[in-house]
Amino acid sequence: MAQENWRRRDRFVRWTWASFDSLIWAGAVLLACWLRFDFDPSKVLVHGTVRFALAAMVGQVVLGGLVGPYVVGHQRGSFEEIADVAKTVFLVGSGLFLWAMLANPILVPRSVPVTGSALALLAMFALRFAVRAANTRRVARRVSERRVIVFGAGNAGRRLTRSMLREPESGFRPVAMLDDDRAKSRLRIDGVRVRGTRASLADVATRYDATDLALAMPNADAALIRDLVERADQLGLRSLVLPRLGDIFDGRPTAQDLRDINLEDLLGRRPVELDQTAIAQLLEGKRVLVTGAGGSIGSELCRQIAAFGPGKLLLLDRDESALHATQLTLAGHGLLDGDDMLLADIRDPEALHRIFDQHRPQVVFHAAALKHLPLLERYPLEAWKTNVLGTLNVAEAAEAAGVETFVNVSTDKAANPSCVLGYSKRVAERIVADFARHESARFVSVRFGNVLGSRGSVVPAFTSQIERGGPVTVTHPDVERFFMLIPEACQLVLQAGVIGSAGEVMVLEMGEQVKIVDVARTLIRLSGRTDVEILFTGLRPGEKLAEELFYPGATRQPTSHPLVSSVAVPYIDPATVRRSRHDGHAAAAEWMRASAQGSDQVPSALRVIG
């Protein structure tokens, strides 16, 4: 019933406008004649002129109902309606002009169809714009709980502003716009003016009693978003953002598309464009093995590799529960009964050799590692056994099985390391570099930063603390880190596996470092909790205030992908690693610290400790 009532009302509105437009045509014809005869009314109201006016009225209604503005309901004053009105007036005017030219005797002066068309078009436009302006003023006067400042006066900002004005149900009322482009300072969108730049936010928010700040710049960088969110927080404004245009159904943002700021917005990560063809050539039909397949990075790697149609995807992990979880996401079941589920510890070289000899993988992604910095500071010997010897074991097994490509997943903490985790991963990079010297296969490492949402990362830790009511613990107010999203990191690992040259460390573009305290504040804000405090606990042993991606003075080389760079790595003789024996954690830590030395410039000699 409601739908039928809406249709009935829509038809009534459309044909009401048809009536107004036909009357405008009649008036335009009479006015054109009046102007033509020097304002002599006796020559206007004659038989020929009246017939001409009636023909114009009928033509407007008929043609407008067939191909013009009365076929469907338009938003008043929209571009679509204006285009349909102009098209109809042109067709009617053309018909009248032909009649005037061919009529004998002459009904009206032959200039009347031209002049009348112009007058009719202007009057129809004017009427629609007057109605649109009245609607805009009515919407602007409505009481709304959320008074919004729109930042960004580009196409997205203009569409968003118009959407707020024309959709009362959205609950938003735009009160002002801001844009850092001073050329837009006098711009007005349906009565809403650009009132300054981001520096004017405080004054504009106070003057217009704003409650929200809407960021209408879908491609804004992370620095801009963080700055605006911080300014909005200080003023008590709620920050909203439009998603990327590619994530909006028709690419036309509306008020309904606005959402709260999330961590991805603060990171400002760019969409990763992969060389799908090259990755397919690396993986399609191949036997691919992933170590650490139950971990955050390893499981996502498996999901992405599976999409490229490998001949066989082998999942290796020492954690049976983690393997079970990964199989559930890949196969939809957790039976663990296939020969592609490999339960083994990378510390066990004999087990690895048996597995590699049996399955003969052609591509290996080595993601298994110990990664928790505080624990590894207390137990360096465990880092040496897994991250150093474990990597050597996997590389030797891969070499013996005739692997074609070996990709070692490393970390930004391996660049100019200052902690046990960094030392161990740096030595692992050097081990892989040595295998690249002797083998025809490509042995490469991939270095990236913290991964949001991975097990043990700050996001799950902070979320858990917030759920308990706090406090959220941060080591230092100025500590900052590179962050990536899990899918993005794995995509770039695959890309680096394609383009990496043997022995190189591929370094993924991390963007800008983000303060950990900003991540904590964002998660607290998103949780809706206002009573959660942040507690600063002090830097932990081996922890840096900011991370590095390269050794100081390292030569950074571009690659064929804009988000991947490379550096050379000094190799280390695996025999040296294998001969090393440590009688305790301190000896293991000192050996890894010394073995991690050597810049990303040229290979260097290494002394053996322990």
XYZ file of C-alpha atoms in Angstrom:
610
model
C 0.000 0.000 0.000
C 2.791 2.416 0.885
C 4.546 1.634 -2.398
C 1.346 2.279 -4.360
C 0.801 5.585 -2.564
C 4.356 6.620 -3.395
C 3.858 5.795 -7.073
C 0.574 7.702 -7.162
C 2.210 10.746 -5.599
C 5.182 10.523 -7.977
C 2.877 10.490 -11.010
C 0.945 13.464 -9.648
C 4.154 15.476 -9.129
C 5.481 14.679 -12.609
C 2.306 15.694 -14.427
C 1.888 18.768 -12.258
C 5.259 19.884 -13.536
C 4.137 19.034 -17.067
C 1.189 21.383 -16.593
C 3.416 24.196 -15.337
C 5.847 23.724 -18.234
C 3.039 23.777 -20.826
C 1.724 27.031 -19.378
C 5.278 28.426 -19.475
C 5.443 27.533 -23.192
C 2.180 29.374 -23.878
C 3.416 32.410 -22.016
C 6.762 32.274 -23.825
C 5.072 32.265 -27.269
C 2.840 35.197 -26.347
C 5.768 37.118 -24.853
C 7.922 36.489 -27.942
C 5.152 37.861 -30.171
C 4.652 40.859 -27.888
C 8.386 41.658 -28.100
C 8.389 41.148 -31.868
C 5.485 43.627 -32.399
C 6.989 46.329 -30.176
C 4.649 45.652 -27.245
C 1.455 46.034 -29.282
C -1.083 43.690 -27.594
C -3.549 43.924 -30.497
C -1.178 41.926 -32.695
C -0.507 39.253 -30.067
C -3.903 37.832 -29.212
C -4.773 36.753 -32.709
C -5.904 33.407 -34.072
C -2.497 32.297 -35.390
C -0.646 33.116 -32.179
C -3.152 31.242 -30.022
C -2.924 28.158 -32.264
C 0.855 28.315 -32.055
C 0.767 28.583 -28.241
C -1.623 25.614 -27.944
C 0.642 23.542 -30.208
C 3.631 24.377 -28.000
C 1.710 23.288 -24.880
C 0.646 19.980 -26.413
C 4.136 19.321 -27.808
C 5.751 19.897 -24.404
C 3.394 17.479 -22.649
C 3.580 14.770 -25.323
C 7.323 14.854 -25.983
C 8.103 15.390 -22.308
C 6.060 12.319 -21.473
C 7.833 10.234 -24.102
C 11.499 11.255 -23.885
C 11.637 14.157 -21.471
C 11.443 15.022 -17.777
C 8.032 13.445 -17.097
C 9.068 9.871 -17.882
C 10.592 9.355 -14.428
C 10.696 11.335 -11.209
C 13.737 13.609 -11.008
C 15.425 15.287 -8.110
C 14.361 18.878 -8.545
C 16.996 20.978 -10.274
C 19.329 18.018 -10.810
C 21.554 17.799 -13.857
C 19.486 14.912 -15.193
C 16.253 16.907 -15.000
C 17.813 19.999 -16.554
C 19.175 17.914 -19.434
C 15.755 16.340 -20.062
C 14.002 19.738 -19.939
C 16.500 21.237 -22.410
C 16.117 18.260 -24.751
C 12.317 18.526 -24.743
C 12.301 22.289 -25.300
C 14.717 21.862 -28.199
C 12.492 19.253 -29.858
C 9.337 21.310 -29.373
C 11.076 24.499 -30.561
C 12.419 22.707 -33.652
C 8.936 21.517 -34.556
C 7.476 24.993 -34.108
C 10.254 26.503 -36.185
C 9.554 24.123 -39.102
C 5.827 24.922 -38.864
C 6.519 28.656 -38.850
C 8.802 28.347 -41.864
C 6.397 26.200 -43.898
C 3.059 27.732 -42.889
C 1.188 29.639 -45.600
C -0.242 32.023 -44.727
C 2.214 32.928 -41.964
C 0.794 32.270 -38.485
C 3.458 34.055 -36.415
C 6.712 35.839 -37.164
C 9.413 33.288 -37.932
C 11.584 34.527 -35.064
C 8.939 33.574 -32.480
C 9.879 29.833 -32.206
C 13.527 30.747 -31.552
C 12.808 33.533 -29.085
C 9.988 31.560 -27.471
C 12.205 28.491 -26.962
C 14.844 30.563 -25.199
C 12.247 32.276 -22.988
C 10.547 28.958 -22.160
C 13.849 27.279 -21.282
C 14.920 30.142 -19.013
C 11.563 30.179 -17.244
C 11.552 26.405 -16.681
C 15.101 26.510 -15.330
C 14.294 29.453 -13.082
C 11.226 27.766 -11.629
C 13.141 24.594 -10.830
C 16.049 26.448 -9.284
C 13.655 28.489 -7.155
C 12.000 25.281 -5.872
C 15.394 23.701 -5.254
C 16.605 26.759 -3.314
C 13.417 26.744 -1.239
C 13.903 23.068 -0.417
C 17.516 23.713 0.533
C 16.524 26.547 2.884
C 13.837 24.359 4.412
C 16.340 21.559 5.018
C 18.869 24.011 6.429
C 16.273 25.230 8.948
C 15.399 21.749 10.167
C 16.490 20.780 13.647
C 19.189 18.125 13.558
C 21.212 16.657 16.388
C 24.375 16.384 14.279
C 25.787 19.561 12.817
C 28.605 18.595 10.483
C 31.673 20.402 9.194
C 32.707 18.819 5.901
C 36.456 18.836 5.229
C 37.207 18.642 1.529
C 35.439 20.725 -1.116
C 36.297 18.448 -4.048
C 33.853 16.244 -5.902
C 33.385 13.885 -2.951
C 32.794 16.753 -0.532
C 30.278 18.423 -2.807
C 28.323 15.219 -3.337
C 28.379 14.483 0.379
C 27.131 17.969 1.254
C 24.281 17.781 -1.247
C 23.387 14.311 0.015
C 23.114 15.590 3.596
C 20.925 18.481 2.494
C 18.579 16.347 0.414
C 18.281 13.348 2.712
C 16.546 14.473 5.938
C 16.599 10.907 7.223
C 20.420 10.945 7.335
C 20.310 13.003 10.526
C 23.218 15.178 9.340
C 23.131 18.900 8.672
C 26.174 20.443 6.973
C 26.896 23.813 8.561
C 30.216 24.664 6.893
C 32.978 23.312 4.680
C 36.754 23.518 5.016
C 39.504 22.925 2.490
C 43.252 23.559 2.542
C 43.055 24.724 -1.082
C 42.623 28.481 -0.730
C 41.350 28.698 -4.309
C 38.112 27.176 -2.985
C 37.667 29.747 -0.235
C 34.642 31.385 -1.901
C 32.976 28.162 -2.990
C 29.346 27.664 -1.968
C 27.542 24.303 -2.279
C 23.754 24.700 -2.075
C 24.183 27.493 0.428
C 26.965 25.834 2.470
C 30.147 27.883 2.198
C 33.808 26.999 2.493
C 34.816 28.840 5.667
C 38.572 28.325 5.698
C 41.301 25.691 6.035
C 41.971 23.101 8.726
C 43.498 25.894 10.805
C 40.014 27.426 10.995
C 38.418 24.281 12.442
C 38.255 25.510 16.038
C 36.693 28.887 15.121
C 34.191 27.357 12.682
C 33.209 24.600 15.113
C 32.514 27.170 17.836
C 30.646 29.584 15.546
C 28.319 26.934 14.121
C 28.050 24.753 17.225
C 29.318 21.729 15.254
C 29.135 18.188 16.593
C 30.914 16.225 13.845
C 33.781 16.518 11.388
C 33.311 14.582 8.141
C 36.476 13.896 6.124
C 35.327 13.891 2.504
C 38.715 13.103 0.972
C 38.712 9.374 0.172
C 42.383 9.429 -0.892
C 43.690 11.530 2.012
C 47.076 10.487 3.380
C 47.536 9.201 6.913
C 49.266 12.343 8.191
C 46.321 14.543 7.191
C 43.780 12.174 8.735
C 45.721 11.899 11.998
C 46.076 15.674 12.210
C 42.369 16.290 11.605
C 41.291 13.556 14.033
C 43.561 15.005 16.714
C 42.124 18.499 16.162
C 38.581 17.109 16.244
C 39.252 15.197 19.468
C 40.521 18.337 21.160
C 37.296 20.136 20.206
C 35.034 17.266 21.215
C 33.962 16.599 17.614
C 33.174 13.120 16.396
C 35.334 12.217 13.396
C 33.714 10.515 10.410
C 35.257 9.512 7.100
C 34.229 8.429 3.642
C 35.646 5.095 2.442
C 37.670 4.896 -0.756
C 35.553 5.616 -3.821
C 36.267 2.115 -5.076
C 34.520 0.753 -1.968
C 31.359 2.794 -2.638
C 28.811 0.974 -4.770
C 28.389 3.555 -7.563
C 31.349 5.788 -6.731
C 28.976 8.550 -5.584
C 29.388 9.164 -1.843
C 26.342 9.941 0.285
C 25.739 10.594 3.962
C 24.954 6.898 4.392
C 28.555 6.033 3.452
C 30.072 7.942 6.385
C 31.650 5.774 9.062
C 33.854 6.145 12.122
C 37.620 6.429 11.816
C 39.409 3.088 12.097
C 43.032 2.038 12.345
C 43.328 1.503 8.610
C 42.420 5.177 8.064
C 45.124 6.286 10.495
C 47.658 4.108 8.693
C 46.593 5.552 5.360
C 47.626 2.396 3.570
C 47.427 2.553 -0.200
C 45.732 -0.242 -2.096
C 48.363 -2.755 -3.185
C 48.411 -3.421 -6.902
C 50.026 -6.761 -7.620
C 51.562 -8.180 -10.757
C 49.014 -10.975 -10.846
C 50.516 -12.554 -13.961
C 54.017 -12.809 -12.498
C 52.763 -14.215 -9.189
C 50.641 -16.751 -11.049
C 53.725 -17.857 -12.983
C 55.549 -18.343 -9.665
C 52.769 -20.321 -7.959
C 50.349 -21.804 -10.494
C 50.668 -25.573 -10.673
C 53.710 -25.547 -8.333
C 54.285 -27.417 -5.088
C 54.359 -24.635 -2.472
C 55.338 -25.112 1.185
C 54.695 -22.560 3.951
C 56.404 -22.904 7.332
C 54.597 -21.390 10.292
C 51.363 -21.986 8.378
C 49.315 -21.730 11.568
C 50.525 -18.231 12.425
C 48.957 -14.904 11.469
C 51.257 -14.266 8.508
C 51.629 -17.919 7.502
C 47.877 -18.619 7.457
C 47.125 -15.513 5.400
C 49.933 -16.433 3.000
C 48.297 -19.828 2.565
C 44.914 -18.239 1.814
C 46.394 -15.925 -0.795
C 48.593 -18.618 -2.356
C 45.573 -20.922 -2.666
C 43.869 -18.319 -4.884
C 46.660 -18.705 -7.491
C 46.027 -22.407 -8.055
C 49.183 -24.135 -6.787
C 49.588 -27.770 -7.726
C 49.856 -28.586 -4.023
C 49.886 -26.325 -0.968
C 51.820 -27.810 1.970
C 51.206 -26.388 5.450
C 53.968 -26.947 8.007
C 53.753 -26.003 11.688
C 54.602 -27.493 15.071
C 51.272 -26.270 16.547
C 48.525 -28.769 15.690
C 45.738 -26.421 16.840
C 47.054 -23.651 14.587
C 47.178 -26.066 11.632
C 43.600 -27.086 12.407
C 42.461 -23.439 12.348
C 44.215 -22.747 9.047
C 42.697 -25.823 7.400
C 39.249 -24.687 8.534
C 39.677 -21.388 6.701
C 41.091 -23.034 3.568
C 39.053 -26.212 3.181
C 36.024 -25.570 5.365
C 36.866 -28.555 7.577
C 39.485 -29.453 10.147
C 39.895 -33.184 9.578
C 43.715 -32.897 9.412
C 43.729 -36.100 7.378
C 45.480 -34.895 4.213
C 49.152 -35.319 3.430
C 49.341 -31.544 2.976
C 49.156 -31.008 6.777
C 52.744 -31.316 8.015
C 53.349 -31.421 11.775
C 57.034 -30.727 12.381
C 59.388 -28.435 14.265
C 61.890 -26.420 12.232
C 64.415 -27.097 15.007
C 64.419 -30.752 13.887
C 66.611 -30.973 10.738
C 66.035 -34.704 10.222
C 62.246 -34.273 10.195
C 62.539 -31.383 7.756
C 64.751 -33.361 5.372
C 62.292 -36.259 5.379
C 59.358 -33.946 4.608
C 61.176 -31.992 1.902
C 62.523 -35.182 0.325
C 59.021 -36.689 0.228
C 57.130 -33.643 -1.148
C 59.857 -31.887 -3.156
C 58.444 -28.324 -2.839
C 59.365 -25.940 -5.616
C 58.529 -22.724 -3.731
C 59.038 -22.207 0.022
C 57.789 -19.338 2.172
C 59.531 -19.479 5.537
C 57.296 -17.672 8.052
C 57.949 -19.761 11.177
C 59.677 -17.776 13.924
C 59.623 -16.690 17.534
C 58.767 -12.987 17.619
C 57.820 -11.746 21.111
C 60.531 -9.267 22.023
C 60.285 -9.328 25.869
C 60.385 -13.143 26.071
C 63.276 -13.411 23.637
C 65.221 -10.847 25.679
C 64.892 -13.264 28.615
C 65.465 -16.418 26.562
C 67.945 -15.586 23.759
C 68.933 -19.239 23.385
C 65.384 -20.017 22.206
C 65.648 -17.268 19.566
C 68.940 -18.797 18.395
C 67.433 -22.295 18.171
C 64.322 -21.231 16.207
C 65.093 -18.047 14.297
C 68.740 -18.832 13.482
C 69.187 -22.621 13.474
C 65.575 -23.177 12.398
C 66.062 -20.961 9.347
C 69.313 -22.768 8.536
C 67.529 -26.133 8.828
C 64.718 -25.064 6.483
C 67.163 -23.566 3.965
C 69.327 -26.712 3.928
C 66.292 -28.968 3.471
C 65.045 -26.738 0.648
C 68.452 -26.786 -1.014
C 68.650 -30.571 -0.855
C 65.110 -30.871 -2.321
C 65.982 -28.646 -5.284
C 63.693 -25.734 -4.409
C 63.319 -23.026 -7.091
C 62.373 -20.043 -4.899
C 62.921 -19.577 -1.157
C 61.389 -16.532 0.568
C 62.394 -15.836 4.164
C 59.945 -13.600 6.071
C 61.999 -11.137 8.139
C 61.247 -7.995 10.170
C 62.199 -4.334 10.324
C 63.880 -5.099 13.662
C 66.643 -6.805 11.644
C 67.733 -3.396 10.322
C 70.409 -1.975 12.645
C 69.130 -4.340 15.384
C 69.145 -3.514 19.079
C 67.257 -6.507 20.536
C 67.527 -10.293 20.524
C 64.645 -10.600 18.076
C 66.405 -8.221 15.680
C 69.769 -9.954 16.093
C 68.306 -13.393 15.368
C 66.348 -12.263 12.318
C 69.360 -10.365 10.980
C 71.499 -13.516 11.187
C 68.687 -15.388 9.419
C 68.865 -12.845 6.572
C 72.611 -13.416 6.314
C 72.149 -17.194 6.226
C 69.685 -16.884 3.347
C 72.085 -14.546 1.526
C 74.810 -17.185 1.705
C 72.589 -19.873 0.159
C 71.889 -17.468 -2.705
C 75.634 -17.360 -3.491
C 75.908 -21.073 -4.252
C 72.541 -22.156 -5.587
C 70.781 -21.587 -8.889
C 67.569 -21.136 -6.912
C 66.506 -17.682 -5.720
C 66.945 -17.256 -1.956
C 65.563 -13.880 -0.803
C 64.339 -12.290 2.414
C 61.406 -9.899 2.886
C 61.510 -7.285 5.635
C 58.431 -5.490 6.956
C 57.103 -3.977 10.171
C 54.401 -4.703 12.709
C 51.277 -6.343 11.380
C 47.982 -5.129 12.777
C 45.834 -7.892 14.181
C 48.534 -10.568 14.233
C 48.818 -12.704 17.325
C 50.763 -10.861 19.993
C 50.503 -7.484 18.242
C 49.344 -4.356 20.046
C 45.780 -4.436 18.697
C 44.640 -7.688 20.348
C 46.593 -6.750 23.476
C 45.026 -3.283 23.702
C 41.571 -4.655 22.901
C 41.844 -7.159 25.727
C 42.963 -4.462 28.161
C 40.085 -2.191 27.110
C 37.554 -4.994 27.593
C 38.872 -5.452 31.136
C 38.412 -1.744 31.803
C 42.059 -0.754 31.445
C 44.543 0.576 31.888
C 46.041 0.279 28.413
C 49.797 -0.072 28.789
C 52.147 1.751 26.414
C 55.885 1.738 26.965
C 56.562 5.381 26.048
C 54.472 8.330 24.767
C 56.831 8.857 21.832
C 57.390 5.265 20.745
C 56.283 4.706 17.138
C 56.235 1.827 14.730
C 55.644 0.922 11.109
C 52.343 -0.897 10.674
C 50.790 -2.969 7.930
C 47.596 -4.919 7.538
C 47.962 -8.704 7.359
C 46.538 -9.105 3.808
C 48.660 -6.224 2.520
C 51.847 -7.612 4.065
C 51.236 -11.040 2.544
C 50.437 -9.579 -0.855
C 53.753 -7.770 -0.874
C 55.566 -10.895 0.326
C 54.231 -12.694 -2.738
C 55.236 -9.788 -4.962
C 58.709 -9.664 -3.436
C 59.059 -13.404 -4.029
C 58.567 -12.718 -7.722
C 60.858 -9.735 -8.209
C 63.594 -10.389 -5.632
C 67.109 -11.101 -6.830
C 69.019 -13.888 -5.136
C 70.600 -12.851 -1.849
C 68.784 -9.549 -1.514
C 66.540 -8.389 1.274
C 63.327 -6.990 -0.125
C 62.021 -4.123 2.010
C 58.324 -3.317 1.822
C 57.105 0.264 1.754
C 55.796 0.954 5.255
C 54.485 4.479 4.869
C 54.914 6.664 7.944
C 55.504 5.401 11.459
C 52.508 5.676 13.770
C 52.690 6.442 17.463
C 51.586 3.488 19.568
C 49.716 5.843 21.891
C 47.635 7.038 18.910
C 46.684 3.432 18.180
C 45.671 3.002 21.822
C 43.586 6.188 21.809
C 41.854 5.172 18.588
C 40.938 1.749 19.943
C 39.617 3.317 23.139
C 37.533 5.777 21.127
C 36.180 3.035 18.873
C 35.221 0.972 21.916
C 32.970 3.748 23.193
C 34.649 3.633 26.604
C 35.538 6.936 28.202
C 36.912 5.612 31.488
C 39.923 3.712 30.142
C 43.280 5.242 31.038
C 46.637 4.876 29.297
C 49.560 3.867 31.502
C 53.156 4.452 30.351
C 55.446 1.666 31.608
C 58.824 2.682 30.169
C 60.851 1.284 27.278
C 61.714 -2.404 27.528
C 65.287 -3.699 27.151
C 66.315 -3.600 23.499
C 63.300 -1.502 22.450
C 63.772 1.518 20.184
C 61.680 4.686 20.167
C 61.381 4.357 16.389
C 62.108 1.515 14.018
C 64.382 1.500 10.976
C 64.035 -0.281 7.655
C 67.676 0.072 6.573
C 71.084 0.255 8.143
C 72.424 3.835 8.348
C 74.131 4.619 5.048
C 72.657 1.594 3.284
C 72.149 1.845 -0.468
C 68.455 1.416 -1.168
C 67.761 0.038 -4.629
C 64.410 0.416 -6.421
C 62.682 -2.609 -7.919
C 60.046 -3.077 -10.585
C 57.325 -2.597 -7.938
C 56.878 0.903 -6.429
C 56.180 -0.475 -2.927
C 59.239 -2.736 -2.752
C 62.918 -1.754 -2.432
C 65.963 -3.936 -1.979
C 69.319 -3.897 -0.184
C 72.332 -6.171 -0.352
C 73.082 -8.312 2.706
C 76.488 -9.522 3.947
C 76.402 -13.306 3.998
C 77.468 -15.624 6.805
C 78.890 -19.122 6.338
C 76.301 -21.708 7.496
C 79.135 -23.905 8.724
C 80.076 -21.140 11.139
C 76.535 -21.076 12.452
C 76.334 -24.853 12.716
C 79.611 -25.087 14.679
C 78.501 -22.542 17.240
C 77.689 -23.911 20.674
C 76.299 -21.869 23.581
C 76.228 -22.846 27.212
C 73.533 -20.378 28.164
C 71.303 -17.481 27.195
C 73.969 -14.821 27.668
C 76.397 -16.589 25.322
C 73.672 -17.029 22.675
C 72.715 -13.355 22.915
C 76.320 -12.195 22.567
C 76.953 -14.495 19.580
C 73.850 -13.237 17.749
C 74.681 -9.608 18.565
C 78.170 -9.953 17.094
C 76.941 -12.017 14.138
C 74.285 -9.433 13.306
C 76.908 -6.757 12.656
C 77.682 -5.636 9.130
C 75.836 -3.007 7.134
C 73.659 -3.520 4.084
C 76.562 -2.527 1.860
C 79.153 -5.224 1.272
C 79.793 -8.675 2.720
C 81.989 -8.648 5.806
C 84.013 -11.146 7.768
C 82.492 -12.606 10.904
C 84.143 -13.740 14.090
C 82.715 -16.751 15.913
C 81.733 -16.458 19.568
C 80.809 -19.252 21.984
